[in-house]
Amino acid sequence: MEVDRELVEAAQAGDRWALEELVRRTHRSVYTCALRLVGNPDDAADVTQDVYLRVVRKLGGFRHEASFATWLNRVTTNVAMSTLKRRTRRFTVEGAAVPADTRDPAPEPAERAEAVALARRLERLVAELPEGQRQVLVLRDVYGQSTEEVANAMGLTPGAVKVRLFRARERLKAELEAAEGGQVVALSGRRRATGRRS
Amino acid sequence: MSCHAVRPLLPARAEELTPSEALMRAEHVAGCARCATEAAAYSRLGQALAVMAHLEAEPAEGTLERILVAIGRRRTRVTDPRVLAAAGSAGALVATVVVARALRQRRHSRHALATPWSRRLRVPGLPLPTAALARAK
């Protein structure tokens, strides 16, 4: 999500076109983040709308100390977490939380092609993590928030965030390896063959 | 250092470890093929997760339009603190001028009440009324 500073400043100054353009450029990214956090498309759409209502209220206070994308991501996180506190999940259909039509904002360089392909496979695996683990992992590892930021957003201690993060990464790696053709089995075999180093 | 002791450190990103933990992990991984493979797998996982931030899902049809309508209704409430500050300053200035004028007018009217009508009405070059002259004497 690339947003020009000039566009943000124009929106801050009350330019209606700039504000709408800001929404057009960023709404997919906000929706995707919301979907990863709340876990279903209906709630994600509601969160996306609430995010922009909050943006309209708070945009004047945005001081460009962080990038607009980072600020918007924090707003999305806060709105999504507030929504989750208010609501119970209405439904969970297997695969429903996965961004079904993921699209790249720009063509990826060749060296990142493998990482992009892997990221697409990871979407489904991430969506199937337990909610608490998924949210911590998405905020920390996908959106790069600090452990403290994640703890604040989720009302957890940094220690609890680290525990969830460890479990989520461990589980995700195991599931990814299993999905990719049994590297876990291969590792186990190697472990038996070489013995454990101590 | 055993694999068992290092295992909890393998999924962590470098900045999540203390310097001593990072050193411990690096030294162990350098000499243990299995933990090196694990560490590499976590590193690859971390890179792929970071790439996920650039993948976007397409929201349901009509979502964008719904948002635009909603913010259009709310847009009139956009308040830039700089604009608010400027408006506040202008308001304060106007209020100061109004109060100052009111005080001046009040002072002026008090002064006018305290001054005899004859002096208030005195025009240079005209003789004072006789009553006023008698009082003066």
Coordinates of C-alpha atoms in Angstrom, one line a residue:
Chain A
M1 CA 0.0 0.0 0.0
E2 CA 1.7 3.1 -1.3
V3 CA 0.2 6.5 -0.4
D4 CA 1.6 9.8 -1.3
R5 CA 2.1 12.3 1.5
E6 CA 0.6 15.0 -0.7
L7 CA -2.6 13.0 -1.0
V8 CA -2.8 12.5 2.7
E9 CA -2.2 16.2 3.3
A10 CA -4.9 17.2 0.8
A11 CA -7.3 14.9 2.5
Q12 CA -6.3 16.5 5.9
A13 CA -7.0 19.9 4.4
G14 CA -10.6 18.8 3.6
D15 CA -10.2 17.9 -0.1
R16 CA -13.1 15.5 -0.8
W17 CA -11.5 13.9 -3.9
A18 CA -8.3 13.3 -2.0
L19 CA -10.1 11.5 0.8
E20 CA -12.0 9.3 -1.5
E21 CA -8.8 8.5 -3.5
L22 CA -7.2 7.6 -0.2
V23 CA -10.0 5.1 0.5
R24 CA -9.8 3.7 -3.1
R25 CA -6.1 3.1 -2.8
T26 CA -6.1 1.6 0.7
H27 CA -9.4 -0.2 1.2
R28 CA -8.2 -3.6 -0.1
S29 CA -5.3 -3.6 2.2
V30 CA -7.4 -2.5 5.2
Y31 CA -10.0 -5.2 4.3
T32 CA -7.3 -7.9 4.1
C33 CA -5.8 -7.0 7.4
A34 CA -9.3 -6.9 9.0
L35 CA -10.1 -10.3 7.4
R36 CA -6.9 -11.9 8.8
L37 CA -7.7 -10.5 12.3
V38 CA -11.5 -11.1 12.6
G39 CA -11.7 -14.2 10.5
N40 CA -14.8 -13.7 8.4
P41 CA -15.6 -11.6 5.4
D42 CA -18.8 -9.9 6.8
D43 CA -17.1 -8.7 9.9
A44 CA -14.1 -7.7 7.9
A45 CA -16.2 -5.5 5.7
D46 CA -17.9 -3.9 8.7
V47 CA -14.4 -3.3 10.3
T48 CA -13.2 -1.7 7.1
Q49 CA -16.1 0.7 7.1
D50 CA -15.5 1.6 10.7
V51 CA -11.8 2.1 10.1
Y52 CA -12.6 4.8 7.5
L53 CA -15.1 6.5 9.8
R54 CA -12.4 6.6 12.4
V55 CA -9.9 7.8 9.8
V56 CA -12.2 10.7 8.9
R57 CA -12.4 11.7 12.6
K58 CA -8.7 11.3 13.4
L59 CA -7.0 12.2 10.1
G60 CA -6.5 15.8 11.2
G61 CA -4.4 14.5 14.1
F62 CA -2.1 12.4 11.9
R63 CA 1.4 14.1 12.0
H64 CA 3.3 12.0 9.5
E65 CA 5.6 10.7 12.3
A66 CA 5.1 7.2 11.0
S67 CA 4.0 6.3 7.4
F68 CA 0.3 6.6 6.6
A69 CA 0.3 2.8 6.0
T70 CA 1.6 2.1 9.5
W71 CA -0.9 4.5 11.0
L72 CA -3.8 3.0 9.1
N73 CA -2.7 -0.4 10.1
R74 CA -2.8 0.6 13.7
V75 CA -6.2 2.0 13.3
T76 CA -7.4 -1.2 11.6
T77 CA -5.9 -3.3 14.4
N78 CA -7.7 -1.2 17.1
V79 CA -11.0 -1.3 15.3
A80 CA -10.8 -5.0 14.6
M81 CA -9.9 -5.7 18.3
S82 CA -12.8 -3.5 19.5
T83 CA -15.1 -5.3 17.1
L84 CA -14.0 -8.7 18.3
K85 CA -14.5 -7.7 21.9
R86 CA -18.1 -6.7 21.1
R87 CA -19.1 -9.6 18.9
T88 CA -18.8 -13.3 19.0
R89 CA -17.8 -14.8 15.7
R90 CA -21.0 -15.3 13.8
F91 CA -19.7 -18.2 11.7
T92 CA -16.5 -20.0 10.8
V93 CA -16.6 -21.8 7.5
E94 CA -13.5 -23.6 6.6
G95 CA -11.5 -21.4 4.3
A96 CA -13.9 -18.4 4.7
A97 CA -11.2 -16.4 6.4
V98 CA -8.7 -16.9 3.6
P99 CA -8.4 -14.0 1.3
A100 CA -9.7 -15.9 -1.7
D101 CA -8.7 -13.5 -4.4
T102 CA -5.3 -12.3 -3.3
R103 CA -3.6 -10.0 -5.7
D104 CA -0.2 -8.4 -5.7
P105 CA -0.1 -4.6 -5.8
A106 CA 2.8 -4.7 -8.2
P107 CA 4.7 -7.4 -10.1
E108 CA 7.2 -9.2 -7.8
P109 CA 10.9 -9.5 -8.7
A110 CA 11.9 -13.0 -9.7
E111 CA 13.8 -13.7 -6.5
R112 CA 10.7 -13.0 -4.5
A113 CA 8.5 -15.3 -6.6
E114 CA 9.1 -18.2 -4.3
A115 CA 8.3 -16.2 -1.2
V116 CA 5.1 -14.9 -2.8
A117 CA 4.0 -18.4 -3.7
L118 CA 4.8 -19.6 -0.2
A119 CA 2.9 -16.6 1.2
R120 CA -0.2 -17.6 -0.8
R121 CA 0.0 -21.1 0.7
L122 CA 0.5 -19.7 4.1
E123 CA -2.8 -17.7 4.0
R124 CA -4.9 -20.8 4.5
L125 CA -2.6 -22.2 7.2
V126 CA -2.6 -18.9 9.1
A127 CA -6.4 -18.7 8.8
E128 CA -6.7 -22.1 10.5
L129 CA -4.6 -21.2 13.5
P130 CA -6.5 -20.7 16.8
E131 CA -7.8 -17.1 16.9
G132 CA -5.5 -15.8 19.6
Q133 CA -2.4 -17.3 17.9
R134 CA -3.5 -16.1 14.5
Q135 CA -4.0 -12.5 15.6
V136 CA -0.6 -12.3 17.4
L137 CA 1.1 -13.8 14.4
V138 CA -0.6 -11.6 11.9
L139 CA 0.2 -8.4 13.8
R140 CA 3.8 -9.3 14.6
D141 CA 5.0 -11.3 11.7
V142 CA 2.8 -10.0 8.8
Y143 CA 2.4 -6.4 9.7
G144 CA 5.6 -6.0 11.7
Q145 CA 4.2 -4.5 14.9
S146 CA 6.4 -4.7 18.0
T147 CA 5.6 -7.1 20.8
E148 CA 4.6 -4.2 23.0
E149 CA 2.2 -2.8 20.3
V150 CA 0.6 -6.2 19.9
A151 CA 0.3 -6.6 23.6
N152 CA -1.4 -3.2 23.9
A153 CA -3.8 -3.9 21.0
M154 CA -4.8 -7.2 22.4
G155 CA -4.8 -6.4 26.1
L156 CA -2.1 -9.0 26.8
T157 CA 1.2 -8.9 28.6
P158 CA 4.3 -9.0 26.3
G159 CA 5.1 -12.4 27.8
A160 CA 1.8 -13.8 26.8
V161 CA 2.3 -12.4 23.3
K162 CA 5.7 -14.2 23.1
V163 CA 4.2 -17.5 24.2
R164 CA 1.4 -17.3 21.6
L165 CA 3.9 -16.2 19.0
F166 CA 6.2 -19.1 19.7
R167 CA 3.3 -21.6 19.5
A168 CA 1.9 -20.1 16.3
R169 CA 5.2 -20.1 14.5
E170 CA 6.0 -23.7 15.7
R171 CA 2.6 -24.9 14.6
L172 CA 2.7 -23.1 11.3
K173 CA 6.1 -24.4 10.4
A174 CA 5.1 -27.9 11.2
E175 CA 1.9 -27.6 9.1
L176 CA 3.8 -26.0 6.3
E177 CA 6.3 -28.7 6.2
A178 CA 3.6 -31.4 6.3
A179 CA 1.8 -29.6 3.5
E180 CA 5.0 -29.4 1.4
G181 CA 5.7 -33.1 1.3
G182 CA 6.7 -34.3 4.6
Q183 CA 9.9 -32.5 5.5
V184 CA 9.0 -33.0 9.1
V185 CA 9.1 -36.8 8.5
A186 CA 12.3 -36.4 6.7
L187 CA 13.7 -34.4 9.6
S188 CA 12.5 -37.1 12.0
G189 CA 14.2 -39.7 10.0
R190 CA 17.4 -37.7 9.9
R191 CA 17.1 -37.2 13.7
R192 CA 16.9 -41.0 14.2
A193 CA 19.8 -41.5 11.9
T194 CA 22.1 -38.8 13.3
G195 CA 21.0 -38.8 16.9
R196 CA 20.3 -35.7 19.0
R197 CA 23.2 -33.4 19.7
S198 CA 23.5 -32.3 23.3
Chain B
M1 CA 24.3 -26.0 25.0
S2 CA 21.8 -28.7 24.2
C3 CA 19.3 -28.8 21.3
H4 CA 16.6 -28.9 23.9
A5 CA 17.8 -25.6 25.5
V6 CA 18.1 -23.9 22.1
R7 CA 14.8 -25.1 20.7
P8 CA 12.7 -22.3 22.2
L9 CA 15.1 -19.7 20.7
L10 CA 14.8 -21.0 17.1
P11 CA 11.5 -19.5 16.1
A12 CA 12.4 -16.1 17.5
R13 CA 13.4 -13.2 15.3
A14 CA 16.8 -11.7 16.1
E15 CA 15.4 -8.6 17.7
E16 CA 13.3 -10.7 20.1
L17 CA 16.4 -12.3 21.7
T18 CA 18.8 -10.8 24.2
P19 CA 22.4 -10.5 23.0
S20 CA 23.3 -13.6 25.1
E21 CA 20.4 -15.6 23.7
A22 CA 21.4 -14.6 20.2
L23 CA 25.0 -15.6 20.8
M24 CA 23.9 -18.9 22.3
R25 CA 21.7 -19.7 19.3
A26 CA 24.3 -18.7 16.7
E27 CA 27.0 -20.8 18.4
H28 CA 24.7 -23.8 18.6
V29 CA 23.3 -23.5 15.1
A30 CA 26.8 -23.2 13.7
G31 CA 27.6 -26.7 14.9
C32 CA 24.3 -28.5 14.7
A33 CA 22.9 -29.4 11.3
R34 CA 19.4 -30.2 12.6
C35 CA 19.0 -27.0 14.5
A36 CA 20.5 -25.1 11.5
T37 CA 17.8 -26.6 9.3
E38 CA 15.1 -25.7 11.8
A39 CA 16.4 -22.1 12.1
A40 CA 16.5 -21.8 8.3
A41 CA 12.9 -23.1 8.1
Y42 CA 11.8 -20.4 10.6
S43 CA 13.7 -17.8 8.7
R44 CA 12.0 -18.8 5.5
L45 CA 8.6 -18.8 7.3
G46 CA 9.3 -15.3 8.6
Q47 CA 10.1 -14.0 5.1
A48 CA 7.0 -15.5 3.6
L49 CA 4.8 -14.1 6.4
A50 CA 6.3 -10.6 5.8
V51 CA 5.4 -11.0 2.1
M52 CA 1.8 -11.7 3.1
A53 CA 1.5 -8.0 4.0
H54 CA 1.7 -7.2 0.3
L55 CA -1.1 -9.6 -0.7
E56 CA -4.5 -8.1 -0.9
A57 CA -7.9 -9.7 -0.8
E58 CA -10.8 -8.3 -2.9
P59 CA -13.7 -7.3 -0.6
A60 CA -17.2 -8.1 -1.6
E61 CA -18.8 -6.0 -4.3
G62 CA -20.2 -2.8 -3.1
T63 CA -17.9 -2.5 -0.1
L64 CA -16.0 0.5 -1.5
E65 CA -19.2 2.3 -2.4
R66 CA -20.6 1.6 1.1
I67 CA -17.5 3.1 2.7
L68 CA -17.6 6.2 0.4
V69 CA -21.2 6.8 1.2
A70 CA -20.6 6.4 5.0
I71 CA -17.6 8.8 5.0
G72 CA -19.5 11.2 2.8
R73 CA -22.1 11.5 5.6
R74 CA -19.5 11.9 8.2
R75 CA -17.1 14.1 6.2
T76 CA -18.5 17.4 7.4
R77 CA -17.1 16.6 10.7
V78 CA -13.5 16.4 9.5
T79 CA -11.7 18.6 11.9
D80 CA -8.0 19.5 11.3
P81 CA -6.6 20.7 14.6
R82 CA -4.7 23.3 12.7
V83 CA -7.9 24.7 11.3
L84 CA -9.5 24.4 14.8
A85 CA -6.5 26.3 16.3
A86 CA -6.8 29.0 13.7
A87 CA -10.6 29.3 14.2
G88 CA -10.1 29.4 17.9
S89 CA -7.5 32.2 17.6
A90 CA -9.8 34.2 15.4
G91 CA -12.7 33.7 17.8
A92 CA -10.6 34.7 20.7
L93 CA -9.5 37.9 18.9
V94 CA -13.1 38.8 18.0
A95 CA -14.1 38.1 21.6
T96 CA -11.3 40.3 22.9
V97 CA -12.2 43.2 20.6
V98 CA -15.9 42.9 21.5
V99 CA -15.1 42.9 25.3
A100 CA -12.6 45.8 24.9
R101 CA -15.2 47.9 23.1
A102 CA -17.9 47.1 25.6
L103 CA -15.6 48.1 28.5
R104 CA -14.5 51.2 26.7
Q105 CA -18.1 52.1 26.1
R106 CA -19.0 51.4 29.7
R107 CA -16.1 53.5 31.0
H108 CA -17.1 56.3 28.6
S109 CA -20.7 56.3 29.7
R110 CA -19.7 56.3 33.4
H111 CA -17.4 59.3 32.7
A112 CA -20.3 61.0 30.9
L113 CA -22.6 60.5 33.9
A114 CA -20.1 61.9 36.3
T115 CA -19.6 65.0 34.2
P116 CA -22.2 67.9 34.6
W117 CA -24.4 68.3 31.6
S118 CA -23.2 71.8 31.2
R119 CA -19.6 70.7 30.8
R120 CA -20.7 67.8 28.6
L121 CA -22.5 70.3 26.4
R122 CA -19.9 72.9 26.4
V123 CA -18.8 74.1 23.1
P124 CA -15.6 76.1 22.8
G125 CA -16.3 79.8 22.2
L126 CA -19.8 79.8 23.7
P127 CA -20.4 81.4 27.2
L128 CA -21.3 79.1 30.1
P129 CA -24.9 79.2 31.3
T130 CA -25.5 81.5 34.2
A131 CA -26.4 78.8 36.7
A132 CA -23.1 77.1 36.0
L133 CA -21.2 80.4 36.4
A134 CA -22.9 81.0 39.7
R135 CA -21.9 77.6 41.0
A136 CA -18.4 78.1 39.8
K137 CA -18.1 81.4 41.7

